[in-house]
Tab-separated table of C-alpha atoms in Angstrom:
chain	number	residue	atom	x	y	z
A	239	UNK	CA	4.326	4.059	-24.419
A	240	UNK	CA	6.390	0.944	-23.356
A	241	UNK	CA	3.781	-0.739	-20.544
A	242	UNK	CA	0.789	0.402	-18.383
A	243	UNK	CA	1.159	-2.610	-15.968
A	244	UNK	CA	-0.827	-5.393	-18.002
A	245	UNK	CA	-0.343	-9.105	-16.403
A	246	UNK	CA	1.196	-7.620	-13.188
A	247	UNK	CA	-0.797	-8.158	-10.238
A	248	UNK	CA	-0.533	-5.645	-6.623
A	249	UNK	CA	-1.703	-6.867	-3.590
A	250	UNK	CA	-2.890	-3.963	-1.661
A	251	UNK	CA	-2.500	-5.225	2.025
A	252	UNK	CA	-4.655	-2.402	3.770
A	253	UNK	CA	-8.032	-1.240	5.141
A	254	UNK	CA	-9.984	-3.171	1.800
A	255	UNK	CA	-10.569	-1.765	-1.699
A	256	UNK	CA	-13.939	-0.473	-2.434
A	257	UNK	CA	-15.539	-0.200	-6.069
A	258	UNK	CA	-15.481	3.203	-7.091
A	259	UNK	CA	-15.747	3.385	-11.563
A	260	UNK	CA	-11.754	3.994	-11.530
A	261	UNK	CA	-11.239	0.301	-10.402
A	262	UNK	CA	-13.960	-1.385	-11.653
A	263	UNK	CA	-12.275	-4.305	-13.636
A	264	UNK	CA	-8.914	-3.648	-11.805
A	265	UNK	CA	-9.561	-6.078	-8.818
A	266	UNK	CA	-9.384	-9.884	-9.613
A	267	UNK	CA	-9.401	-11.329	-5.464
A	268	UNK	CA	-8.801	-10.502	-2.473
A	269	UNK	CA	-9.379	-11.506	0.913
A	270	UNK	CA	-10.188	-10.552	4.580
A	271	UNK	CA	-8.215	-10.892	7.506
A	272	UNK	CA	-9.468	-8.353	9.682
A	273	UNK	CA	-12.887	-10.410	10.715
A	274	UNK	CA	-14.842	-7.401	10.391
A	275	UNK	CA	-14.728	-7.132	6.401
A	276	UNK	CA	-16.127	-8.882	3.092
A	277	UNK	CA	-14.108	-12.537	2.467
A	278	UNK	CA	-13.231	-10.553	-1.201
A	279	UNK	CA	-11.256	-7.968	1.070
A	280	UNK	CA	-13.687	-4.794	-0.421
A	281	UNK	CA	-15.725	-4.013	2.205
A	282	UNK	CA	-13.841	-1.041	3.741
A	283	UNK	CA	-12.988	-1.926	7.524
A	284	UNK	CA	-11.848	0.256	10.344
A	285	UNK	CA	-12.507	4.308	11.039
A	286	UNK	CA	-10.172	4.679	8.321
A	287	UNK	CA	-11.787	2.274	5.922
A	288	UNK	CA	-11.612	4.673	3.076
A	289	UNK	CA	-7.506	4.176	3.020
A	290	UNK	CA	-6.906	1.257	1.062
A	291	UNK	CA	-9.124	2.048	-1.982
A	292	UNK	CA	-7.013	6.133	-1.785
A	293	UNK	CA	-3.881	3.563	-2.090
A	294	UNK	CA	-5.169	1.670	-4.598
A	295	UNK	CA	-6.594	4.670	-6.861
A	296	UNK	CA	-3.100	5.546	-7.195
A	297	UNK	CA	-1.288	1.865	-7.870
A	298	UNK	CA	-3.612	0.853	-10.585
A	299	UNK	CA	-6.786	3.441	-10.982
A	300	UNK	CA	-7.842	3.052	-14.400
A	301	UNK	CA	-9.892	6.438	-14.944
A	302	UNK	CA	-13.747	6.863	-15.886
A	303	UNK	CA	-13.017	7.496	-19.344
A	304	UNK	CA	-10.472	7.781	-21.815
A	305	UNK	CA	-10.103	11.509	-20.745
A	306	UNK	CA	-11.403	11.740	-17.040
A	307	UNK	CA	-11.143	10.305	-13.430
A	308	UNK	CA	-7.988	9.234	-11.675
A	309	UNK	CA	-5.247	7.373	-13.541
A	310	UNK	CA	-2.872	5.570	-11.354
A	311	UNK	CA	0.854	4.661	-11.982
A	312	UNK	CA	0.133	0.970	-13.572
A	313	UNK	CA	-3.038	1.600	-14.885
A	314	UNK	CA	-3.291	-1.701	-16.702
A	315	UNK	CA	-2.052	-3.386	-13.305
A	316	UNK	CA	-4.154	-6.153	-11.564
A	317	UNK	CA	-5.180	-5.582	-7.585
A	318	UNK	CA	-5.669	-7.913	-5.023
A	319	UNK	CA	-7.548	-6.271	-2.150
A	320	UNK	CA	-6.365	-7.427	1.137
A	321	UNK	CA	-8.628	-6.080	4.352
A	322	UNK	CA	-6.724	-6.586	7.277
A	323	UNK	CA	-7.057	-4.320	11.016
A	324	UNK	CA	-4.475	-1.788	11.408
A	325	UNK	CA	-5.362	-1.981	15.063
A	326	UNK	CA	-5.387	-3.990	18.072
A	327	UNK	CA	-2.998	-6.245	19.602
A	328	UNK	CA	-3.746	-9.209	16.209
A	329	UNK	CA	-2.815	-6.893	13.653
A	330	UNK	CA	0.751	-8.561	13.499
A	331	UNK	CA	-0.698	-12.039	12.570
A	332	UNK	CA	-2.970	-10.777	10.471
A	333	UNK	CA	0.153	-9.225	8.596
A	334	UNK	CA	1.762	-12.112	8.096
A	335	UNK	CA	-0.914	-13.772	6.981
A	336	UNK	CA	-1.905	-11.284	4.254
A	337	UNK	CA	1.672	-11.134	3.315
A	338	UNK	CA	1.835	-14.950	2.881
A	339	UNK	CA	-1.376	-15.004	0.632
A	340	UNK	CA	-0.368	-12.349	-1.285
A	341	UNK	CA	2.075	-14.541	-2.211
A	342	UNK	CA	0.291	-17.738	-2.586
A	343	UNK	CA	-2.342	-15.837	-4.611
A	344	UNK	CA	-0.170	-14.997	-7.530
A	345	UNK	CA	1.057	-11.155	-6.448
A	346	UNK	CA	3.756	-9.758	-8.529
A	347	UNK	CA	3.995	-6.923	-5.800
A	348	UNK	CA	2.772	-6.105	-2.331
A	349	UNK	CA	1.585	-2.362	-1.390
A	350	UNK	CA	1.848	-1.619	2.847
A	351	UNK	CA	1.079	1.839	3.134
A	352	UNK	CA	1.106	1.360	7.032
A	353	UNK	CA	3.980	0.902	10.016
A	354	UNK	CA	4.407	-1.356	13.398
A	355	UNK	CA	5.728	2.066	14.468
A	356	UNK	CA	8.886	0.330	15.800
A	357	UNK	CA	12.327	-0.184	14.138
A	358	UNK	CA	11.761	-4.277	15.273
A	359	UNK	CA	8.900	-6.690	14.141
A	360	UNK	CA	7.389	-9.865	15.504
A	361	UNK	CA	9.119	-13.997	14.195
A	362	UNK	CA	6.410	-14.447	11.922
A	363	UNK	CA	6.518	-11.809	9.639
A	364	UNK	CA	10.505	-12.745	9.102
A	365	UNK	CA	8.794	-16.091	7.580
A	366	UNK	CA	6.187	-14.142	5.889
A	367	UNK	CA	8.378	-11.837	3.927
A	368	UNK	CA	11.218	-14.994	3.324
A	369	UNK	CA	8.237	-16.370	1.342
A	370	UNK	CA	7.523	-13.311	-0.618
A	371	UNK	CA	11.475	-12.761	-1.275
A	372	UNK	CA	11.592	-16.510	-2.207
A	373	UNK	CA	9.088	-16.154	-4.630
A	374	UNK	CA	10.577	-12.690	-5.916
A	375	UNK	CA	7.369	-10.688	-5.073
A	376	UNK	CA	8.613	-7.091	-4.419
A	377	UNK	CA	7.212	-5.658	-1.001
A	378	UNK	CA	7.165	-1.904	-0.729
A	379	UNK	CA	5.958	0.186	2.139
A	380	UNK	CA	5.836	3.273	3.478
A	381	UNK	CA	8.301	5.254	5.366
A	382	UNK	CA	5.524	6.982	7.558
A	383	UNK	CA	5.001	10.811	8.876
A	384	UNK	CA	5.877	12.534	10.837
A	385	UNK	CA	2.726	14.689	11.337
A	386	UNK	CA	1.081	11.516	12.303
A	387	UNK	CA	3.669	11.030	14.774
A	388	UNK	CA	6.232	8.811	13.550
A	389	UNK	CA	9.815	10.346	13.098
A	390	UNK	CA	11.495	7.689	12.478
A	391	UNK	CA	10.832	4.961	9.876
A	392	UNK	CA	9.451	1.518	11.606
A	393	UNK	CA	8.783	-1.961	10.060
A	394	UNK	CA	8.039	-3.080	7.767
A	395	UNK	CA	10.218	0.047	6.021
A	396	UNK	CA	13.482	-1.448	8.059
A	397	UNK	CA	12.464	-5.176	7.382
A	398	UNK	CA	15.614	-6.023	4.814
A	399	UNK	CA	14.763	-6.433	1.033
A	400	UNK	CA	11.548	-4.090	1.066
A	401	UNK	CA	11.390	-1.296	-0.522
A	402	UNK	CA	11.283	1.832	1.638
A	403	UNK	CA	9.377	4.891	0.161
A	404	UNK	CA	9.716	8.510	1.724
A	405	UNK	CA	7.883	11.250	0.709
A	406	UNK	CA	8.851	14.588	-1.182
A	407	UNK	CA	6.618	18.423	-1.571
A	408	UNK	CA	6.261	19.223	-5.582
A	409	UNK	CA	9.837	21.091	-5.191
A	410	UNK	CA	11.031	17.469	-4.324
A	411	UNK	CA	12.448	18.086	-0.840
A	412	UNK	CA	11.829	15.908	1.930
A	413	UNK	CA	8.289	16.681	3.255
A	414	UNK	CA	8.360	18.044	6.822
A	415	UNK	CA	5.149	16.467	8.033
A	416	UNK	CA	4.178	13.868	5.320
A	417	UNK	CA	7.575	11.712	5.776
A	418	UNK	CA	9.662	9.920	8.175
A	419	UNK	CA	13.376	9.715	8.434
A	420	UNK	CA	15.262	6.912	8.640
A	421	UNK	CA	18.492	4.588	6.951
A	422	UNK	CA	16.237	2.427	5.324
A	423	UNK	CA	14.831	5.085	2.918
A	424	UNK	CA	15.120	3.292	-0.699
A	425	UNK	CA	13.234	6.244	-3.046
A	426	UNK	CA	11.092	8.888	-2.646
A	427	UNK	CA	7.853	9.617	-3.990
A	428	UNK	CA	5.576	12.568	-4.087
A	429	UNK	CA	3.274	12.454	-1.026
A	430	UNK	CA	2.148	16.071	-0.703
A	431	UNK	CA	-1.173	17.515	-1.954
A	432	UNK	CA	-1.982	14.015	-3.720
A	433	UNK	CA	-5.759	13.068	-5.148
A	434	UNK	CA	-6.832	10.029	-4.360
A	435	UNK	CA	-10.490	8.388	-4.884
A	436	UNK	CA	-12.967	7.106	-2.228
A	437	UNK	CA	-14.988	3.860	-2.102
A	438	UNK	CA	-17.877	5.981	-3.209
A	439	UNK	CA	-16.295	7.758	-6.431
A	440	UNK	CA	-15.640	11.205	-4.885
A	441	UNK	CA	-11.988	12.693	-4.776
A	442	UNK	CA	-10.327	14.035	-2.129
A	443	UNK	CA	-7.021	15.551	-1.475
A	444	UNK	CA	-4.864	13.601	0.737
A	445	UNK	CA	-0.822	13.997	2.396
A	446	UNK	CA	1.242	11.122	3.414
A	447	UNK	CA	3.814	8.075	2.816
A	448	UNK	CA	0.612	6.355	2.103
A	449	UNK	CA	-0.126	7.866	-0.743
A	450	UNK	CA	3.869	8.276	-1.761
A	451	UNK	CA	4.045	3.844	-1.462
A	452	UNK	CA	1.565	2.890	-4.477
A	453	UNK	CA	3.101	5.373	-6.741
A	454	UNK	CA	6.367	3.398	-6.159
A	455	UNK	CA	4.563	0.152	-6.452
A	456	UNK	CA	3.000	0.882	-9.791
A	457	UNK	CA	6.441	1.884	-10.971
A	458	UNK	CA	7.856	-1.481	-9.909
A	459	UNK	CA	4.915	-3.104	-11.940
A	460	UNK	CA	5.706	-1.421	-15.236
C-alpha cells in the first residue's frame, strides 16, 4: 500500500536476465561481462544460465496479469541485467567490473546471489564495492548452502557494509541445506521450496541463498 519499488533500480549481477512476460518492461540495461553473452546482459550464459532471470523473478517480477504469474518483492522496481561467468579463473575481474557499472549505471541496489567460496577476496573488488558504498548503492548477497557445499559464508557475504542474507524453511529456522553459517549473517530470508520463473516463462521450484538474496533486495528497494 505504501510502495511497490517505482524509480528504484536493481542490478542483478548474475548469469543474465532472460525475457520471460513477468519482466517484460522491468529491465531498462544491462551489460555483459562474461564474453560469452548478449552486450544487454540477457542472453543467459553458463550451464546455469537460467539463474539470474530465477533471481530476478523474485526482486522485481511483475506478474502476467493483474491476478496471475510471479510477483516479486519490488514489483514496480527497475533491473539492470548484468551477465557475468561464475566460473573460471576471470570471474573476479569480471566482478568488479559489474560491481563498478552497476554503479556508474544508476543502480539503487546490487543483487549477488553467488560466493568466491572463501572468507577473503581479491584488491579490486575492495575498490569496486568503496565505489558502490561511496555512492550509497546497497550491495546484498547471499550467504550460500550448504548442500552445495559451502558451510561457511564466503565473500562477498563477509566483504564489510554488504548485506548478508541467510536462508530460513517456512517454520523460519535456519535451513539445514539451503544456508550457510557464518558472523556476517545480516537477515534471513525464506530460501526453501521458493518459485521462481525461467527465461522461457515456465516455473519451477527452486532451494537456496540465491533465491533468499532478491527477496532481501526488493525489500531494500521499497
Amino acid at each position: 500500500a505504501v510502495t511497490r519499488g517505482a524509480g528504484v533500480t536493481i542490478a542483478i549481477i548474475d548469469t543474465g536476465v532472460g525475457s520471460p512476460r513477468e519482466l517484460q518492461g522491468a529491465v531498462v540495461g544491462g551489460a555483459d561481462f562474461s564474453g560469452r553473452g548478449s552486450a544487454d546482459g540477457r542472453t543467459p550464459v553458463g550451464p546455469d544460465g537460467e539463474h539470474g532471470t530465477l533471481v530476478a523473478s523474485l526482486a522485481a517480477g511483475r506478474g502476467t496479469s493483474a491476478t496471475a504469474g510471479e510477483i516479486g518483492t519490488a514489483p514496480e522496481a527497475s533491473v539492470l541485467a548484468i551477465s557475468i561467468g561464475l566460473s573460471g579463473g576471470d570471474s573476479d575481474e569480471q566482478i568488479a567490473d559489474a560491481v563498478r557499472w552497476a554503479v556508474d549505471n544508476g543502480a539503487d541496489v546490487i543483487n549477488m546471489s553467488l560466493t568466491r567460496n572463501t572468507l577473503d577476496w581479491p584488491e579490486s573488488w575492495d575498490e569496486a564495492f568503496l565505489h558502490a558504498a561511496r555512492n550509497d548503492v546497497v550491495v546484498v548477497a547471499a550467504a550460500g548452502n550448504r548442500g552445495s557445499g559451502t558451510e561457511e559464508v564466503g565473500a562477498p557475504a563477509t566483504m564489510p557494509g554488504v548485506l548478508t542474507v541467510a536462508g530460513v524453511n517456512r517454520s523460519g529456522v535456519s535451513s539445514r541445506t539451503a544456508s550457510a553459517q557464518g558472523l556476517t549473517i545480516g537477515v534471513s530470508a525464506p530460501s526453501e521450496r521458493l518459485v521462481g520463473v525461467m527465461p522461457d516463462g515456465s516455473y519451477v521450484r527452486w532451494n537456496g541463498t540465491s533465491g533468499a538474496t532478491p527477496i532481501v533486495a526488493g525489500v531494500v528497494a521499497l
